[in-house]
Amino acid sequence: MTILKNAIDSIAIGLEDYQSPDNRRIVSSARNIFAGILLLFKHKLCELSPPNSDEALIKTRVLPQLDPTGALSWIGKGKKTVDVSNIQERFDSLDILVDWKRLKRVNDYRNDVEHYYSNLNTASVQQLISDSFIIIRDFISDHLDDDPKSLLGEKYWKILVDVNEVYEKE
C-alpha cells in the first residue's frame, strides 16, 4: 500500500466515522482525518526525496553518506517518520505553503478528543471537517497537482463539500 492510498483511506474512514450515528466515532473521525492529512504531507515529501535516499525527507534521522565516487548524499535511517513540526520545518524550507493555523485548529481538536475529552458541539465538529476540507483540497490541488474530487472519489468529496457548505452557512 502506498502512502497516498493510506492517506485517502484514512480520510475516507474518518468521513464514514463522522457520518456514523454512534457519537463515540467522533474521536475516530478526528484521528483518521488528521492522520490522512499528515499522510498526504508525507507523500509529498516522499515524492521530493532523492532517488536511493530511503525516502530521506520523511525520516526523522537523515545521515550523510559517501558513494563510491566520493559524492555526498543524505540517506533516511530507521522507521521513525517526521511529526507535524518536522513537516512544517521541511515544508517551509521547500517553500510548500500550508495553512498551519488551520491545521493547528484541527490538531488541537484531535488532541482534545483523543487525549482528554471534548465538549465541542456539532458545529465545532463541522468546523474541524470544514478546516480539514480546505487543507485537503488546497494541498491536493496546489502541491500534488491532482484533482481532489477524483483523488478522493465522488462519495467522499461530496461529504467534505456538504459539511463545508453547512458550516459556512451557519
Short mmCIF file of C-alpha atoms in Angstrom, two decimals:
data_model
loop_
_atom_site.label_atom_id
_atom_site.label_comp_id
_atom_site.label_asym_id
_atom_site.label_seq_id
_atom_site.Cartn_x
_atom_site.Cartn_y
_atom_site.Cartn_z
CA MET A 1 0.00 0.00 0.00
CA THR A 2 1.35 3.42 -0.88
CA ILE A 3 1.38 6.39 1.47
CA LEU A 4 -1.05 8.19 -0.83
CA LYS A 5 -3.53 5.30 -0.78
CA ASN A 6 -3.19 5.13 3.00
CA ALA A 7 -3.89 8.89 3.18
CA ILE A 8 -7.03 8.62 1.05
CA ASP A 9 -8.24 5.58 3.01
CA SER A 10 -7.70 7.37 6.34
CA ILE A 11 -9.68 10.41 5.18
CA ALA A 12 -12.46 8.17 3.83
CA ILE A 13 -12.70 6.19 7.07
CA GLY A 14 -12.72 9.45 9.04
CA LEU A 15 -15.63 10.73 6.97
CA GLU A 16 -17.50 7.45 7.44
CA ASP A 17 -16.91 7.77 11.19
CA TYR A 18 -18.23 11.35 11.07
CA GLN A 19 -21.45 10.15 9.45
CA SER A 20 -21.94 7.35 11.97
CA PRO A 21 -24.93 7.71 14.33
CA ASP A 22 -22.63 6.47 17.13
CA ASN A 23 -21.30 9.64 18.83
CA ARG A 24 -18.24 7.74 20.05
CA ARG A 25 -16.99 7.60 16.46
CA ILE A 26 -16.21 11.34 16.50
CA VAL A 27 -12.86 10.58 18.16
CA SER A 28 -12.07 8.12 15.38
CA SER A 29 -13.22 10.63 12.78
CA ALA A 30 -10.89 13.35 14.04
CA ARG A 31 -7.99 10.92 14.38
CA ASN A 32 -8.39 9.43 10.92
CA ILE A 33 -8.91 12.70 9.06
CA PHE A 34 -5.87 14.26 10.74
CA ALA A 35 -3.79 11.16 10.02
CA GLY A 36 -4.90 11.34 6.40
CA ILE A 37 -3.74 14.94 6.13
CA LEU A 38 -0.34 14.09 7.60
CA LEU A 39 -0.02 11.16 5.20
CA LEU A 40 -0.77 13.49 2.26
CA PHE A 41 2.07 15.69 3.51
CA LYS A 42 4.41 12.71 3.87
CA HIS A 43 3.50 11.56 0.38
CA LYS A 44 4.71 14.91 -0.95
CA LEU A 45 7.95 14.58 0.99
CA CYS A 46 8.44 11.09 -0.47
CA GLU A 47 7.94 12.49 -3.96
CA LEU A 48 10.64 15.08 -3.29
CA SER A 49 13.10 12.68 -1.67
CA PRO A 50 16.10 11.96 -3.88
CA PRO A 51 16.26 8.53 -5.52
CA ASN A 52 18.02 5.89 -3.42
CA SER A 53 17.73 8.04 -0.27
CA ASP A 54 15.31 5.67 1.52
CA GLU A 55 12.70 8.45 1.41
CA ALA A 56 15.01 10.74 3.39
CA LEU A 57 12.57 13.63 3.66
CA ILE A 58 10.06 11.66 5.73
CA LYS A 59 12.61 10.12 8.10
CA THR A 60 13.48 11.80 11.38
CA ARG A 61 17.06 10.55 11.08
CA VAL A 62 18.87 11.58 7.94
CA LEU A 63 22.59 10.83 7.75
CA PRO A 64 25.30 11.76 5.26
CA GLN A 65 26.81 9.01 3.17
CA LEU A 66 29.59 8.98 0.60
CA ASP A 67 29.06 6.92 -2.53
CA PRO A 68 31.93 5.02 -4.26
CA THR A 69 32.80 8.14 -6.26
CA GLY A 70 33.06 10.26 -3.12
CA ALA A 71 29.84 12.18 -3.76
CA LEU A 72 27.84 13.09 -0.66
CA SER A 73 24.21 12.10 -0.32
CA TRP A 74 21.71 12.09 2.52
CA ILE A 75 20.03 8.81 3.44
CA GLY A 76 16.99 8.29 5.66
CA LYS A 77 17.63 5.88 8.53
CA GLY A 78 15.21 3.86 10.61
CA LYS A 79 11.45 3.60 10.57
CA LYS A 80 10.55 6.71 12.58
CA THR A 81 8.97 9.37 10.40
CA VAL A 82 8.55 13.10 10.76
CA ASP A 83 5.92 14.67 13.01
CA VAL A 84 3.91 17.84 12.44
CA SER A 85 6.69 20.22 13.49
CA ASN A 86 9.26 18.38 11.33
CA ILE A 87 6.89 18.50 8.37
CA GLN A 88 6.34 22.22 8.88
CA GLU A 89 10.11 22.86 9.01
CA ARG A 90 10.70 20.85 5.85
CA PHE A 91 7.78 22.41 4.00
CA ASP A 92 8.93 25.91 4.99
CA SER A 93 12.42 25.08 3.75
CA LEU A 94 10.98 23.76 0.47
CA ASP A 95 8.53 26.68 0.01
CA ILE A 96 5.49 24.40 0.29
CA LEU A 97 2.67 26.54 1.64
CA VAL A 98 0.11 25.12 4.07
CA ASP A 99 -2.37 26.95 6.27
CA TRP A 100 -0.63 26.00 9.53
CA LYS A 101 -3.10 27.93 11.73
CA ARG A 102 -5.97 25.94 10.27
CA LEU A 103 -4.02 22.69 10.69
CA LYS A 104 -3.29 23.61 14.32
CA ARG A 105 -7.04 24.00 14.98
CA VAL A 106 -7.69 20.54 13.54
CA ASN A 107 -4.80 19.06 15.54
CA ASP A 108 -5.87 20.78 18.78
CA TYR A 109 -9.38 19.38 18.39
CA ARG A 110 -8.00 15.92 17.65
CA ASN A 111 -5.76 16.11 20.71
CA ASP A 112 -8.66 17.20 22.92
CA VAL A 113 -11.00 14.41 21.88
CA GLU A 114 -8.28 11.78 21.77
CA HIS A 115 -6.35 12.53 24.97
CA TYR A 116 -8.86 14.32 27.17
CA TYR A 117 -12.45 14.88 26.21
CA SER A 118 -14.38 17.27 24.09
CA ASN A 119 -17.35 19.35 24.99
CA LEU A 120 -17.47 20.73 21.47
CA ASN A 121 -20.84 20.71 19.77
CA THR A 122 -21.86 19.61 16.29
CA ALA A 123 -20.88 22.99 14.84
CA SER A 124 -17.37 22.54 16.24
CA VAL A 125 -17.07 19.13 14.63
CA GLN A 126 -18.31 20.66 11.38
CA GLN A 127 -15.60 23.32 11.73
CA LEU A 128 -13.00 20.55 12.10
CA ILE A 129 -14.27 18.88 8.91
CA SER A 130 -14.52 22.23 7.12
CA ASP A 131 -10.96 23.18 8.09
CA SER A 132 -9.78 19.72 7.02
CA PHE A 133 -11.64 20.06 3.71
CA ILE A 134 -9.84 23.32 2.91
CA ILE A 135 -6.42 21.90 3.83
CA ILE A 136 -7.03 18.69 1.84
CA ARG A 137 -8.48 20.48 -1.20
CA ASP A 138 -5.73 23.09 -1.38
CA PHE A 139 -2.89 20.65 -0.76
CA ILE A 140 -4.03 18.13 -3.37
CA SER A 141 -4.59 20.88 -5.95
CA ASP A 142 -1.55 23.03 -5.22
CA HIS A 143 1.11 20.52 -4.23
CA LEU A 144 0.09 17.14 -5.58
CA ASP A 145 -1.11 18.62 -8.87
CA ASP A 146 -4.20 16.45 -8.79
CA ASP A 147 -7.96 16.94 -8.73
CA PRO A 148 -9.21 16.44 -5.16
CA LYS A 149 -12.60 15.19 -6.32
CA SER A 150 -11.12 12.46 -8.49
CA LEU A 151 -8.40 11.54 -5.98
CA LEU A 152 -10.79 11.23 -3.03
CA GLY A 153 -13.67 9.84 -5.05
CA GLU A 154 -17.10 11.32 -5.65
CA LYS A 155 -18.66 9.94 -2.44
CA TYR A 156 -16.06 11.36 -0.05
CA TRP A 157 -15.63 14.60 -1.95
CA LYS A 158 -19.40 15.18 -1.66
CA ILE A 159 -19.32 14.61 2.11
CA LEU A 160 -16.49 17.13 2.51
CA VAL A 161 -18.23 19.70 0.32
CA ASP A 162 -21.60 19.22 2.05
CA VAL A 163 -20.15 19.60 5.56
CA ASN A 164 -18.17 22.66 4.48
CA GLU A 165 -21.24 24.26 2.93
CA VAL A 166 -23.37 23.62 6.04
CA TYR A 167 -20.65 25.02 8.29
CA GLU A 168 -20.19 28.11 6.10
CA LYS A 169 -23.96 28.81 6.08
CA GLU A 170 -24.20 28.54 9.85
#
